[in-house]
Amino acid sequence: MTLRLEQVTLTHGDGDEQVHALDDVGLEVQPGELVAIVGPSGSGKSSLLAVSGALQTPNAGQVEVDGVDVIRASKAERARLRRERIGFVFQADNLVASLTVLEQVLLPRYLQGHRPGQDRDAAHRLLEEVGLAHRATHRPHQLSGGERQRVGIARALMNDPALLLVDEPTSALDHRRGLEIVGLLARETAAHRVATIMVTHDHSMLEHADRTLAMEDGHLTRAH
């Protein structure tokens, strides 16, 4: 398993104000599997992504990503895991206004100290996969919302991650473009053998998922 959560509990606050963001959550995701998690705002979906992505440490339970025991890992080891083995696609595209599409995709490699131009071929291949090779020299303000999300997906895949975490990728898109993005996620998940979790509140975006789960009040269950 690329990702394994076992009896994970995450609480916020103290005493009577304590809230269980995650309550005894268990989840396993395999390479090449796209798991969709649906649920309303405040149900715990973002907390699940934060724990799975080694951004937040739960109060109890076990978290394992690509063979690494996240809870026992040092702060430096968790940072390395996020940098090298986990890809994030955020609800907002978080693109850098001054960079071209190609430079956005290369950014993760730059941050690891790679020489400029060292990874251009790999970046061009990813842009071809997401249908943006013709936009390589464009900047964010010249792209549509769907194109910006495609850049985010390519950037997240640049370091060949074991785990891809996707937060509400279609929230700012119309229905047709949303379905295109989820279809792209499914294809890239299979092609790169990455374990993908996509959280969404939109039940119409689930047709490409291999498995759908529901989050409510911190509990993760099989979707009906």
Coordinates of C-alpha atoms in Angstrom, one line a residue:
M1 CA 0.0 0.0 0.0
T2 CA 1.2 3.5 -0.8
L3 CA -0.9 5.0 1.9
R4 CA -2.2 3.3 5.1
L5 CA -4.1 5.0 7.9
E6 CA -5.1 3.0 10.9
Q7 CA -7.3 4.2 13.8
V8 CA -6.4 7.8 13.1
T9 CA -7.8 10.4 15.4
L10 CA -7.3 14.2 15.1
T11 CA -8.8 16.6 17.6
H12 CA -8.9 20.4 17.8
G13 CA -9.6 22.4 21.0
D14 CA -9.9 21.3 24.6
G15 CA -12.6 20.2 27.0
D16 CA -16.1 21.0 25.9
E17 CA -14.7 22.8 22.9
Q18 CA -13.0 19.7 21.6
V19 CA -13.9 18.7 18.0
H20 CA -12.9 15.4 16.4
A21 CA -11.8 16.4 12.9
L22 CA -10.9 12.7 12.3
D23 CA -12.4 9.9 14.4
D24 CA -10.9 6.4 14.2
V25 CA -10.2 6.7 10.5
G26 CA -8.8 3.8 8.5
L27 CA -7.8 3.9 4.9
E28 CA -5.6 2.1 2.4
V29 CA -4.8 3.3 -1.1
Q30 CA -2.8 1.3 -3.7
P31 CA -0.6 2.4 -6.5
G32 CA -2.7 3.3 -9.6
E33 CA -5.9 3.8 -7.6
L34 CA -8.0 6.9 -7.6
V35 CA -10.1 7.2 -4.4
A36 CA -12.7 9.9 -4.3
I37 CA -13.8 11.1 -0.9
V38 CA -17.1 13.1 -0.7
G39 CA -18.6 15.1 2.1
P40 CA -19.9 18.5 3.1
S41 CA -17.7 21.4 4.2
G42 CA -16.4 20.7 7.8
S43 CA -16.8 17.0 7.5
G44 CA -13.0 16.3 7.9
K45 CA -11.9 16.0 4.2
S46 CA -9.2 18.6 4.5
S47 CA -7.9 17.1 7.8
L48 CA -7.7 13.7 6.1
L49 CA -5.5 15.3 3.3
A50 CA -3.4 17.1 5.9
V51 CA -2.7 13.9 7.8
S52 CA -2.1 11.8 4.7
G53 CA 0.3 14.5 3.3
A54 CA 2.4 14.6 6.5
L55 CA 1.3 18.2 7.1
Q56 CA -0.4 17.5 10.4
T57 CA 0.3 14.8 13.1
P58 CA -2.8 13.0 14.4
N59 CA -3.4 12.6 18.2
A60 CA -3.6 8.8 17.8
G61 CA -3.3 6.1 15.2
Q62 CA -0.8 5.1 12.5
V63 CA 0.1 6.8 9.2
E64 CA 2.3 5.2 6.6
V65 CA 3.2 6.8 3.3
D66 CA 5.4 4.9 0.8
G67 CA 6.8 2.7 3.6
V68 CA 7.6 5.7 5.9
D69 CA 6.1 5.8 9.4
V70 CA 5.0 9.4 9.3
I71 CA 4.4 9.7 13.0
R72 CA 7.8 8.4 14.1
A73 CA 9.6 10.3 11.3
S74 CA 11.6 13.4 12.3
K75 CA 10.5 16.9 11.1
A76 CA 13.3 16.8 8.4
E77 CA 12.2 13.3 7.2
R78 CA 8.6 14.4 6.9
A79 CA 9.7 17.5 4.9
R80 CA 11.7 15.3 2.6
L81 CA 8.8 12.9 2.2
R82 CA 6.5 15.8 1.2
R83 CA 9.1 17.2 -1.2
E84 CA 10.0 14.0 -2.9
R85 CA 7.2 11.5 -2.6
I86 CA 3.9 13.4 -2.2
G87 CA 2.3 15.6 -4.8
F88 CA -0.4 18.2 -3.9
V89 CA -3.0 19.7 -6.2
F90 CA -4.8 22.5 -4.3
Q91 CA -8.2 24.0 -4.7
A92 CA -6.6 27.3 -5.8
D93 CA -4.0 26.7 -8.5
N94 CA -1.2 28.6 -6.6
L95 CA 0.7 29.3 -9.8
V96 CA 3.4 31.9 -9.8
A97 CA 2.3 34.9 -11.9
S98 CA 5.7 35.7 -13.3
L99 CA 6.6 32.1 -14.4
T100 CA 5.7 30.4 -17.7
V101 CA 3.7 27.1 -17.8
L102 CA 7.0 25.2 -18.4
E103 CA 8.7 27.0 -15.5
Q104 CA 5.7 26.2 -13.2
V105 CA 6.1 22.5 -13.9
L106 CA 9.9 22.7 -13.4
L107 CA 9.6 24.5 -10.1
P108 CA 9.6 21.4 -7.8
R109 CA 13.0 20.4 -9.4
Y110 CA 14.4 23.9 -9.0
L111 CA 13.5 23.8 -5.3
Q112 CA 15.5 20.5 -5.0
G113 CA 18.6 22.2 -6.5
H114 CA 18.5 20.8 -10.0
R115 CA 20.2 22.9 -12.7
P116 CA 18.0 25.0 -15.0
G117 CA 17.2 23.0 -18.1
Q118 CA 18.2 19.7 -16.5
D119 CA 14.6 18.4 -16.5
R120 CA 13.0 20.2 -19.4
D121 CA 12.4 17.0 -21.4
A122 CA 10.5 15.5 -18.5
A123 CA 8.5 18.7 -18.0
H124 CA 7.6 18.8 -21.7
R125 CA 6.4 15.2 -21.6
L126 CA 4.1 16.0 -18.7
L127 CA 2.7 19.0 -20.5
E128 CA 2.0 16.8 -23.5
E129 CA 0.2 14.4 -21.3
V130 CA -2.1 17.1 -19.8
G131 CA -2.7 18.7 -23.2
L132 CA -0.7 21.9 -22.6
A133 CA 2.4 21.5 -24.8
H134 CA 1.2 24.4 -26.9
R135 CA 0.9 26.6 -23.8
A136 CA 4.4 26.0 -22.5
T137 CA 5.5 29.7 -22.9
H138 CA 2.2 31.2 -21.6
R139 CA 1.8 32.7 -18.1
P140 CA -1.1 32.1 -15.7
H141 CA -3.1 35.2 -16.7
Q142 CA -3.3 33.8 -20.3
L143 CA -4.8 30.5 -19.2
S144 CA -8.4 29.4 -18.5
G145 CA -9.3 27.9 -15.1
G146 CA -9.2 24.4 -16.4
E147 CA -5.8 25.0 -18.0
R148 CA -4.4 26.3 -14.7
Q149 CA -5.6 23.2 -13.0
R150 CA -3.9 21.1 -15.6
V151 CA -0.6 22.9 -14.9
G152 CA -1.1 22.2 -11.2
I153 CA -1.5 18.5 -11.9
A154 CA 1.6 18.4 -14.1
R155 CA 3.6 20.2 -11.5
A156 CA 2.4 17.8 -8.8
L157 CA 3.6 14.9 -10.9
M158 CA 7.0 16.3 -11.8
N159 CA 8.8 14.6 -8.9
D160 CA 7.2 11.2 -9.7
P161 CA 5.3 11.0 -6.4
A162 CA 4.0 7.9 -4.8
L163 CA 1.0 9.7 -3.4
L164 CA -1.1 12.5 -5.0
L165 CA -3.5 14.5 -2.9
V166 CA -6.1 16.6 -4.7
D167 CA -8.3 19.1 -2.9
E168 CA -11.6 20.1 -4.7
P169 CA -10.0 20.4 -8.1
T170 CA -13.3 21.2 -9.9
S171 CA -14.8 23.8 -7.5
A172 CA -14.1 26.8 -9.7
L173 CA -14.9 25.0 -13.0
D174 CA -18.1 24.4 -14.9
H175 CA -19.4 20.8 -15.1
R176 CA -17.9 19.9 -18.4
R177 CA -14.4 21.2 -17.6
G178 CA -14.7 19.6 -14.2
L179 CA -15.3 16.2 -15.7
E180 CA -12.4 16.7 -18.0
I181 CA -10.1 17.4 -15.1
V182 CA -11.2 14.3 -13.1
G183 CA -10.9 12.2 -16.2
L184 CA -7.3 13.6 -16.6
L185 CA -6.6 12.7 -13.0
A186 CA -7.8 9.2 -13.5
R187 CA -5.6 8.7 -16.6
E188 CA -2.5 10.2 -14.9
T189 CA -3.1 8.1 -11.8
A190 CA -3.1 4.9 -13.9
A191 CA -0.2 6.0 -16.2
H192 CA 2.1 7.0 -13.3
R193 CA 1.0 4.3 -10.9
V194 CA 0.4 6.9 -8.3
A195 CA -2.0 6.5 -5.4
T196 CA -4.5 9.4 -5.6
I197 CA -7.0 10.8 -3.2
M198 CA -9.4 13.4 -4.5
V199 CA -11.7 15.1 -2.1
T200 CA -14.8 16.8 -3.4
H201 CA -18.3 17.9 -2.4
D202 CA -19.6 17.4 -6.0
H203 CA -21.1 13.9 -6.5
S204 CA -21.3 14.4 -10.2
M205 CA -17.5 14.2 -10.4
L206 CA -17.2 10.6 -9.3
E207 CA -17.6 8.5 -12.4
H208 CA -13.8 8.2 -13.0
A209 CA -13.0 7.1 -9.4
D210 CA -12.0 3.5 -8.7
R211 CA -13.6 3.8 -5.3
T212 CA -15.7 6.4 -3.5
L213 CA -15.9 6.9 0.3
A214 CA -17.9 9.4 2.3
M215 CA -16.7 11.6 5.1
E216 CA -19.1 12.9 7.8
D217 CA -18.3 14.3 11.2
G218 CA -14.8 12.9 11.1
H219 CA -15.9 9.4 10.2
L220 CA -14.9 7.7 6.9
T221 CA -17.4 5.2 5.5
R222 CA -18.3 3.6 2.2
A223 CA -20.4 5.9 0.0
H224 CA -24.0 4.8 -0.7

